[in-house]
PDB file of C-alpha atoms and ligand atoms in Angstrom:
ATOM      1  CA  MET S1345     258.895 -94.809   0.495  1.00 95.00           C
ATOM      2  CA  LYS S1346     261.147 -91.788   0.050  1.00 98.00           C
ATOM      3  CA  ILE S1347     261.238 -89.753   3.255  1.00 98.00           C
ATOM      4  CA  ALA S1348     262.888 -86.340   3.704  1.00 98.00           C
ATOM      5  CA  ILE S1349     263.269 -84.166   6.763  1.00 98.00           C
ATOM      6  CA  TYR S1350     263.124 -80.395   6.611  1.00 98.00           C
ATOM      7  CA  PRO S1351     264.860 -79.129   9.775  1.00 98.00           C
ATOM      8  CA  GLY S1352     265.095 -75.577  11.047  1.00 97.00           C
ATOM      9  CA  THR S1353     264.414 -73.185  13.871  1.00 96.00           C
ATOM     10  CA  PHE S1354     261.190 -71.840  12.308  1.00 97.00           C
ATOM     11  CA  ASP S1355     260.951 -68.813  14.625  1.00 97.00           C
ATOM     12  CA  PRO S1356     258.408 -68.399  13.068  1.00 98.00           C
ATOM     13  CA  ILE S1357     257.665 -70.381   9.894  1.00 98.00           C
ATOM     14  CA  THR S1358     257.367 -68.028   6.896  1.00 98.00           C
ATOM     15  CA  ASN S1359     255.919 -68.232   3.389  1.00 98.00           C
ATOM     16  CA  GLY S1360     259.487 -68.831   2.196  1.00 97.00           C
ATOM     17  CA  HIS S1361     259.687 -72.010   4.286  1.00 98.00           C
ATOM     18  CA  LEU S1362     256.289 -73.103   2.944  1.00 98.00           C
ATOM     19  CA  ASP S1363     257.536 -72.509  -0.601  1.00 98.00           C
ATOM     20  CA  ILE S1364     260.462 -74.879   0.021  1.00 98.00           C
ATOM     21  CA  LEU S1365     258.160 -77.401   1.689  1.00 98.00           C
ATOM     22  CA  GLU S1366     255.800 -77.430  -1.296  1.00 98.00           C
ATOM     23  CA  ARG S1367     258.723 -78.111  -3.626  1.00 98.00           C
ATOM     24  CA  ALA S1368     259.947 -80.931  -1.380  1.00 98.00           C
ATOM     25  CA  ILE S1369     256.488 -82.525  -1.331  1.00 98.00           C
ATOM     26  CA  LYS S1370     256.716 -82.952  -5.098  1.00 98.00           C
ATOM     27  CA  LEU S1371     259.961 -84.928  -4.750  1.00 98.00           C
ATOM     28  CA  PHE S1372     259.307 -87.129  -1.722  1.00 98.00           C
ATOM     29  CA  ASP S1373     256.560 -89.442  -0.459  1.00 98.00           C
ATOM     30  CA  LYS S1374     256.734 -87.937   3.007  1.00 98.00           C
ATOM     31  CA  VAL S1375     258.336 -84.745   4.334  1.00 98.00           C
ATOM     32  CA  ILE S1376     258.876 -84.309   8.066  1.00 98.00           C
ATOM     33  CA  ILE S1377     259.205 -80.654   8.968  1.00 98.00           C
ATOM     34  CA  THR S1378     261.059 -80.655  12.245  1.00 98.00           C
ATOM     35  CA  VAL S1379     261.947 -77.975  14.785  1.00 97.00           C
ATOM     36  CA  ALA S1380     265.522 -78.153  16.073  1.00 96.00           C
ATOM     37  CA  ARG S1381     265.437 -77.905  19.854  1.00 90.00           C
ATOM     38  CA  ASN S1382     269.147 -77.426  20.432  1.00 71.00           C
ATOM     39  CA  SER S1383     269.520 -74.303  18.361  1.00 63.00           C
ATOM     40  CA  ALA S1384     271.998 -71.780  19.739  1.00 78.00           C
ATOM     41  CA  LYS S1385     269.411 -69.132  18.893  1.00 83.00           C
ATOM     42  CA  ASN S1386     267.275 -67.429  21.480  1.00 88.00           C
ATOM     43  CA  PRO S1387     263.835 -67.845  19.935  1.00 94.00           C
ATOM     44  CA  MET S1388     260.927 -65.438  20.277  1.00 95.00           C
ATOM     45  CA  PHE S1389     258.456 -68.331  20.267  1.00 96.00           C
ATOM     46  CA  THR S1390     258.601 -71.412  22.477  1.00 95.00           C
ATOM     47  CA  GLU S1391     259.054 -74.767  20.823  1.00 96.00           C
ATOM     48  CA  GLU S1392     255.379 -75.595  21.422  1.00 97.00           C
ATOM     49  CA  GLU S1393     254.277 -72.272  19.880  1.00 97.00           C
ATOM     50  CA  ARG S1394     256.473 -72.887  16.833  1.00 97.00           C
ATOM     51  CA  LEU S1395     255.126 -76.415  16.433  1.00 98.00           C
ATOM     52  CA  ASP S1396     251.529 -75.178  16.762  1.00 98.00           C
ATOM     53  CA  MET S1397     252.091 -72.500  14.106  1.00 98.00           C
ATOM     54  CA  ILE S1398     253.662 -75.064  11.754  1.00 98.00           C
ATOM     55  CA  ARG S1399     250.873 -77.611  12.349  1.00 98.00           C
ATOM     56  CA  THR S1400     248.213 -75.064  11.413  1.00 98.00           C
ATOM     57  CA  ALA S1401     250.169 -73.734   8.431  1.00 98.00           C
ATOM     58  CA  VAL S1402     250.784 -77.193   6.907  1.00 98.00           C
ATOM     59  CA  ARG S1403     247.433 -78.799   7.729  1.00 97.00           C
ATOM     60  CA  ARG S1404     246.445 -78.845   4.066  1.00 96.00           C
ATOM     61  CA  TYR S1405     249.421 -80.962   2.995  1.00 97.00           C
ATOM     62  CA  LYS S1406     248.693 -84.673   3.253  1.00 95.00           C
ATOM     63  CA  LYS S1407     252.298 -85.865   2.967  1.00 97.00           C
ATOM     64  CA  VAL S1408     253.701 -83.661   5.725  1.00 98.00           C
ATOM     65  CA  GLU S1409     254.422 -84.606   9.323  1.00 98.00           C
ATOM     66  CA  VAL S1410     255.410 -82.079  12.028  1.00 98.00           C
ATOM     67  CA  ASP S1411     257.954 -82.937  14.706  1.00 98.00           C
ATOM     68  CA  SER S1412     260.870 -81.642  16.782  1.00 97.00           C
ATOM     69  CA  PHE S1413     264.246 -83.093  17.673  1.00 97.00           C
ATOM     70  CA  THR S1414     267.367 -82.756  19.794  1.00 95.00           C
ATOM     71  CA  GLY S1415     270.832 -83.983  18.969  1.00 95.00           C
ATOM     72  CA  LEU S1416     272.382 -84.386  15.572  1.00 96.00           C
ATOM     73  CA  VAL S1417     270.195 -83.923  12.540  1.00 97.00           C
ATOM     74  CA  VAL S1418     271.721 -86.985  10.827  1.00 98.00           C
ATOM     75  CA  ASP S1419     270.854 -89.200  13.808  1.00 98.00           C
ATOM     76  CA  TYR S1420     267.329 -87.881  13.728  1.00 98.00           C
ATOM     77  CA  ALA S1421     267.162 -88.588   9.967  1.00 98.00           C
ATOM     78  CA  ARG S1422     268.314 -92.152  10.555  1.00 97.00           C
ATOM     79  CA  ARG S1423     265.682 -92.683  13.298  1.00 98.00           C
ATOM     80  CA  LYS S1424     263.010 -91.434  10.905  1.00 98.00           C
ATOM     81  CA  LYS S1425     264.325 -93.592   8.027  1.00 98.00           C
ATOM     82  CA  ALA S1426     264.813 -90.432   5.979  1.00 98.00           C
ATOM     83  CA  THR S1427     267.278 -90.452   3.095  1.00 98.00           C
ATOM     84  CA  ALA S1428     267.373 -86.694   2.586  1.00 98.00           C
ATOM     85  CA  ILE S1429     267.686 -83.421   4.467  1.00 98.00           C
ATOM     86  CA  VAL S1430     265.954 -80.564   2.670  1.00 98.00           C
ATOM     87  CA  ARG S1431     267.434 -77.075   2.959  1.00 98.00           C
ATOM     88  CA  GLY S1432     266.480 -73.856   1.223  1.00 96.00           C
ATOM     89  CA  LEU S1433     269.099 -71.854  -0.654  1.00 95.00           C
ATOM     90  CA  ARG S1434     267.938 -68.277  -1.016  1.00 91.00           C
ATOM     91  CA  ALA S1435     271.102 -66.530  -2.133  1.00 88.00           C
ATOM     92  CA  ILE S1436     274.841 -66.979  -2.512  1.00 88.00           C
ATOM     93  CA  SER S1437     275.169 -65.783   1.082  1.00 86.00           C
ATOM     94  CA  ASP S1438     273.453 -68.976   2.282  1.00 91.00           C
ATOM     95  CA  PHE S1439     275.850 -71.162   0.344  1.00 94.00           C
ATOM     96  CA  GLU S1440     278.936 -71.223   2.541  1.00 95.00           C
ATOM     97  CA  TYR S1441     277.090 -72.093   5.743  1.00 95.00           C
ATOM     98  CA  GLU S1442     274.884 -74.628   3.995  1.00 97.00           C
ATOM     99  CA  MET S1443     277.777 -76.311   2.222  1.00 97.00           C
ATOM    100  CA  GLN S1444     279.692 -76.607   5.485  1.00 97.00           C
ATOM    101  CA  MET S1445     276.683 -78.214   7.187  1.00 97.00           C
ATOM    102  CA  ALA S1446     275.965 -80.522   4.243  1.00 98.00           C
ATOM    103  CA  LEU S1447     279.554 -81.768   4.047  1.00 98.00           C
ATOM    104  CA  MET S1448     279.793 -82.241   7.810  1.00 98.00           C
ATOM    105  CA  ASN S1449     276.495 -84.114   7.837  1.00 98.00           C
ATOM    106  CA  ARG S1450     277.729 -86.310   4.991  1.00 98.00           C
ATOM    107  CA  ASN S1451     280.859 -86.983   6.982  1.00 98.00           C
ATOM    108  CA  LEU S1452     278.746 -88.040   9.954  1.00 98.00           C
ATOM    109  CA  ASN S1453     276.371 -90.163   7.896  1.00 97.00           C
ATOM    110  CA  ASP S1454     277.032 -90.849   4.241  1.00 97.00           C
ATOM    111  CA  GLU S1455     273.605 -92.376   3.712  1.00 97.00           C
ATOM    112  CA  VAL S1456     271.729 -89.103   4.109  1.00 98.00           C
ATOM    113  CA  GLU S1457     271.905 -86.617   1.232  1.00 98.00           C
ATOM    114  CA  THR S1458     271.285 -82.897   1.626  1.00 98.00           C
ATOM    115  CA  VAL S1459     268.940 -81.604  -1.062  1.00 98.00           C
ATOM    116  CA  PHE S1460     268.970 -77.864  -1.745  1.00 98.00           C
ATOM    117  CA  LEU S1461     265.870 -76.220  -3.119  1.00 97.00           C
ATOM    118  CA  MET S1462     265.503 -72.634  -4.251  1.00 96.00           C
ATOM    119  CA  PRO S1463     262.434 -70.703  -3.200  1.00 96.00           C
ATOM    120  CA  ASN S1464     260.513 -68.417  -5.510  1.00 96.00           C
ATOM    121  CA  GLU S1465     262.638 -65.288  -6.009  1.00 94.00           C
ATOM    122  CA  LYS S1466     260.088 -63.170  -4.140  1.00 94.00           C
ATOM    123  CA  TYR S1467     261.237 -64.941  -0.947  1.00 94.00           C
ATOM    124  CA  THR S1468     264.995 -64.659  -1.418  1.00 92.00           C
ATOM    125  CA  TYR S1469     265.296 -61.706   0.963  1.00 92.00           C
ATOM    126  CA  LEU S1470     263.021 -63.196   3.599  1.00 94.00           C
ATOM    127  CA  ASN S1471     264.091 -64.680   6.911  1.00 94.00           C
ATOM    128  CA  SER S1472     262.514 -65.181  10.301  1.00 96.00           C
ATOM    129  CA  SER S1473     264.510 -62.480  12.114  1.00 94.00           C
ATOM    130  CA  ILE S1474     263.486 -59.822   9.588  1.00 96.00           C
ATOM    131  CA  VAL S1475     259.859 -60.865  10.033  1.00 97.00           C
ATOM    132  CA  ARG S1476     260.203 -60.706  13.842  1.00 97.00           C
ATOM    133  CA  GLU S1477     261.870 -57.310  13.698  1.00 96.00           C
ATOM    134  CA  ILE S1478     259.223 -55.806  11.419  1.00 97.00           C
ATOM    135  CA  ALA S1479     256.478 -57.210  13.660  1.00 96.00           C
ATOM    136  CA  ILE S1480     258.107 -55.830  16.821  1.00 95.00           C
ATOM    137  CA  HIS S1481     258.181 -52.375  15.218  1.00 95.00           C
ATOM    138  CA  LYS S1482     254.523 -52.741  14.205  1.00 93.00           C
ATOM    139  CA  GLY S1483     255.235 -53.068  10.490  1.00 95.00           C
ATOM    140  CA  ASN S1484     253.028 -55.162   8.249  1.00 95.00           C
ATOM    141  CA  VAL S1485     254.224 -58.753   7.741  1.00 96.00           C
ATOM    142  CA  LYS S1486     250.966 -60.039   6.277  1.00 96.00           C
ATOM    143  CA  ASN S1487     252.522 -60.932   2.912  1.00 95.00           C
ATOM    144  CA  PHE S1488     255.437 -62.838   4.405  1.00 97.00           C
ATOM    145  CA  VAL S1489     253.837 -65.348   6.760  1.00 98.00           C
ATOM    146  CA  PRO S1490     250.775 -67.642   6.815  1.00 98.00           C
ATOM    147  CA  PRO S1491     247.619 -66.034   8.331  1.00 98.00           C
ATOM    148  CA  ASN S1492     247.846 -67.964  11.629  1.00 98.00           C
ATOM    149  CA  VAL S1493     251.465 -66.833  12.100  1.00 98.00           C
ATOM    150  CA  TYR S1494     250.460 -63.264  11.325  1.00 98.00           C
ATOM    151  CA  ARG S1495     247.842 -63.385  14.109  1.00 97.00           C
ATOM    152  CA  LYS S1496     250.290 -64.972  16.543  1.00 97.00           C
ATOM    153  CA  LEU S1497     252.957 -62.347  15.772  1.00 97.00           C
ATOM    154  CA  LYS S1498     250.444 -59.552  16.369  1.00 95.00           C
ATOM    155  CA  GLN S1499     249.465 -61.114  19.693  1.00 94.00           C
ATOM    156  CA  LYS S1500     253.072 -61.630  20.755  1.00 92.00           C
ATOM    157  CA  THR S1501     254.202 -58.115  19.883  1.00 92.00           C
ATOM    158  CA  SER S1502     251.105 -56.182  21.001  1.00 87.00           C
ATOM    159  CA  SER S1503     252.398 -55.829  24.568  1.00 73.00           C
ATOM    160  CA  GLN S1504     255.975 -54.972  23.569  1.00 67.00           C
TER     161      GLN S1504
HETATM  162  N1  COA V2460     262.324 -68.725   3.745  1.00 72.88           N
HETATM  163  C1  COA V2460     262.514 -67.879   4.748  1.00 72.88           C
HETATM  164  N2  COA V2460     263.539 -67.952   5.598  1.00 72.88           N
HETATM  165  C2  COA V2460     264.412 -68.930   5.404  1.00 72.88           C
HETATM  166  C3  COA V2460     264.292 -69.864   4.373  1.00 72.88           C
HETATM  167  C4  COA V2460     263.190 -69.726   3.511  1.00 72.88           C
HETATM  168  N3  COA V2460     262.996 -70.549   2.506  1.00 72.88           N
HETATM  169  N4  COA V2460     265.322 -70.719   4.452  1.00 72.88           N
HETATM  170  C5  COA V2460     266.065 -70.330   5.484  1.00 72.88           C
HETATM  171  N5  COA V2460     265.511 -69.246   6.061  1.00 72.88           N
HETATM  172  C6  COA V2460     266.038 -68.466   7.173  1.00 72.88           C
HETATM  173  C7  COA V2460     265.410 -68.798   8.484  1.00 72.88           C
HETATM  174  O1  COA V2460     264.245 -68.032   8.669  1.00 72.88           O
HETATM  175  C8  COA V2460     266.505 -68.424   9.439  1.00 72.88           C
HETATM  176  O2  COA V2460     266.441 -67.033   9.648  1.00 72.88           O
HETATM  177  P1  COA V2460     266.899 -66.347  11.002  1.00 72.88           P
HETATM  178  O3  COA V2460     268.316 -66.774  11.225  1.00 72.88           O
HETATM  179  O4  COA V2460     266.726 -64.937  10.677  1.00 72.88           O
HETATM  180  O5  COA V2460     265.978 -66.815  12.090  1.00 72.88           O
HETATM  181  C9  COA V2460     267.779 -68.741   8.653  1.00 72.88           C
HETATM  182  O6  COA V2460     267.407 -68.750   7.320  1.00 72.88           O
HETATM  183  C10 COA V2460     268.376 -70.096   8.887  1.00 72.88           C
HETATM  184  O7  COA V2460     267.557 -70.806   9.693  1.00 72.88           O
HETATM  185  P2  COA V2460     267.068 -72.285   9.605  1.00 72.88           P
HETATM  186  O8  COA V2460     266.807 -72.746   8.231  1.00 72.88           O
HETATM  187  O9  COA V2460     265.967 -72.411  10.569  1.00 72.88           O
HETATM  188  O10 COA V2460     268.330 -73.046  10.021  1.00 72.88           O
HETATM  189  P3  COA V2460     269.148 -72.887  11.323  1.00 72.88           P
HETATM  190  O11 COA V2460     270.477 -72.413  10.882  1.00 72.88           O
HETATM  191  O12 COA V2460     268.467 -72.137  12.384  1.00 72.88           O
HETATM  192  O13 COA V2460     269.173 -74.395  11.811  1.00 72.88           O
HETATM  193  C11 COA V2460     269.696 -76.724  11.664  1.00 72.88           C
HETATM  194  C12 COA V2460     269.860 -75.333  11.110  1.00 72.88           C
HETATM  195  C13 COA V2460     268.632 -76.865  12.699  1.00 72.88           C
HETATM  196  C14 COA V2460     269.348 -77.587  10.490  1.00 72.88           C
HETATM  197  C15 COA V2460     271.086 -77.119  12.216  1.00 72.88           C
HETATM  198  O14 COA V2460     271.477 -76.213  13.201  1.00 72.88           O
HETATM  199  C16 COA V2460     271.084 -78.508  12.775  1.00 72.88           C
HETATM  200  O15 COA V2460     271.116 -79.459  12.040  1.00 72.88           O
HETATM  201  N6  COA V2460     271.061 -78.637  14.114  1.00 72.88           N
HETATM  202  C17 COA V2460     271.100 -79.924  14.783  1.00 72.88           C
HETATM  203  C18 COA V2460     272.475 -80.224  15.347  1.00 72.88           C
HETATM  204  C19 COA V2460     273.399 -80.758  14.299  1.00 72.88           C
HETATM  205  O16 COA V2460     273.190 -81.815  13.717  1.00 72.88           O
HETATM  206  N7  COA V2460     274.488 -80.025  14.058  1.00 72.88           N
HETATM  207  C20 COA V2460     275.478 -80.390  13.092  1.00 72.88           C
HETATM  208  C21 COA V2460     275.169 -79.808  11.752  1.00 72.88           C
HETATM  209  S1  COA V2460     276.541 -80.026  10.672  1.00 72.88           S
END
């Protein structure tokens, strides 16, 4: 069984992340989408909120599991018997950071490969902080996130 993990902060999950996930599903028997708990970021949504949003957004995919982790991503991959880490590459600007992480992860554990997937070009400019910012300023993010995330963003930003 070929298992991959798809790690990230997912604050919140966007249609761009789902695009990558759908591509990964075609390549692996199981994909574990997993929220990194030790991110240096200061997230808008709690870990539980992010997990809830992901669970609802990926409910229709049979081969997907939702989880969270602390510590090194390669150690988590080993615990989950995963042979690959899936990452999205949206533009050249992602490349340097992603290559650095991939090579460091390989150095830490040579048995886990990083697999880069490119999202549909309509998502290349999308990221979670842009979505959060638009939502905070009451812009429309309906086309960028799954419906449950859209509702949650509206709720979260209505009092701000
Ligand atoms: N669609 C939309 N947005 C996307 C995207 C896509 N397909 N792919 C990436 N992004 C965006 C995210 O929304 C996020 O945007 P933001 O910064 O505006 O919030 C940004 O790209 C990158 O975020 P993400 O993919 O969530 O990665 P990250 O950099 O937050 O986290 C981890 C990377 C969790 C994988 C990494 O920090 C990690 O492995 N941590 C564990 C500790 C460890 O092992 N460290 C050593 C690594 S060498």
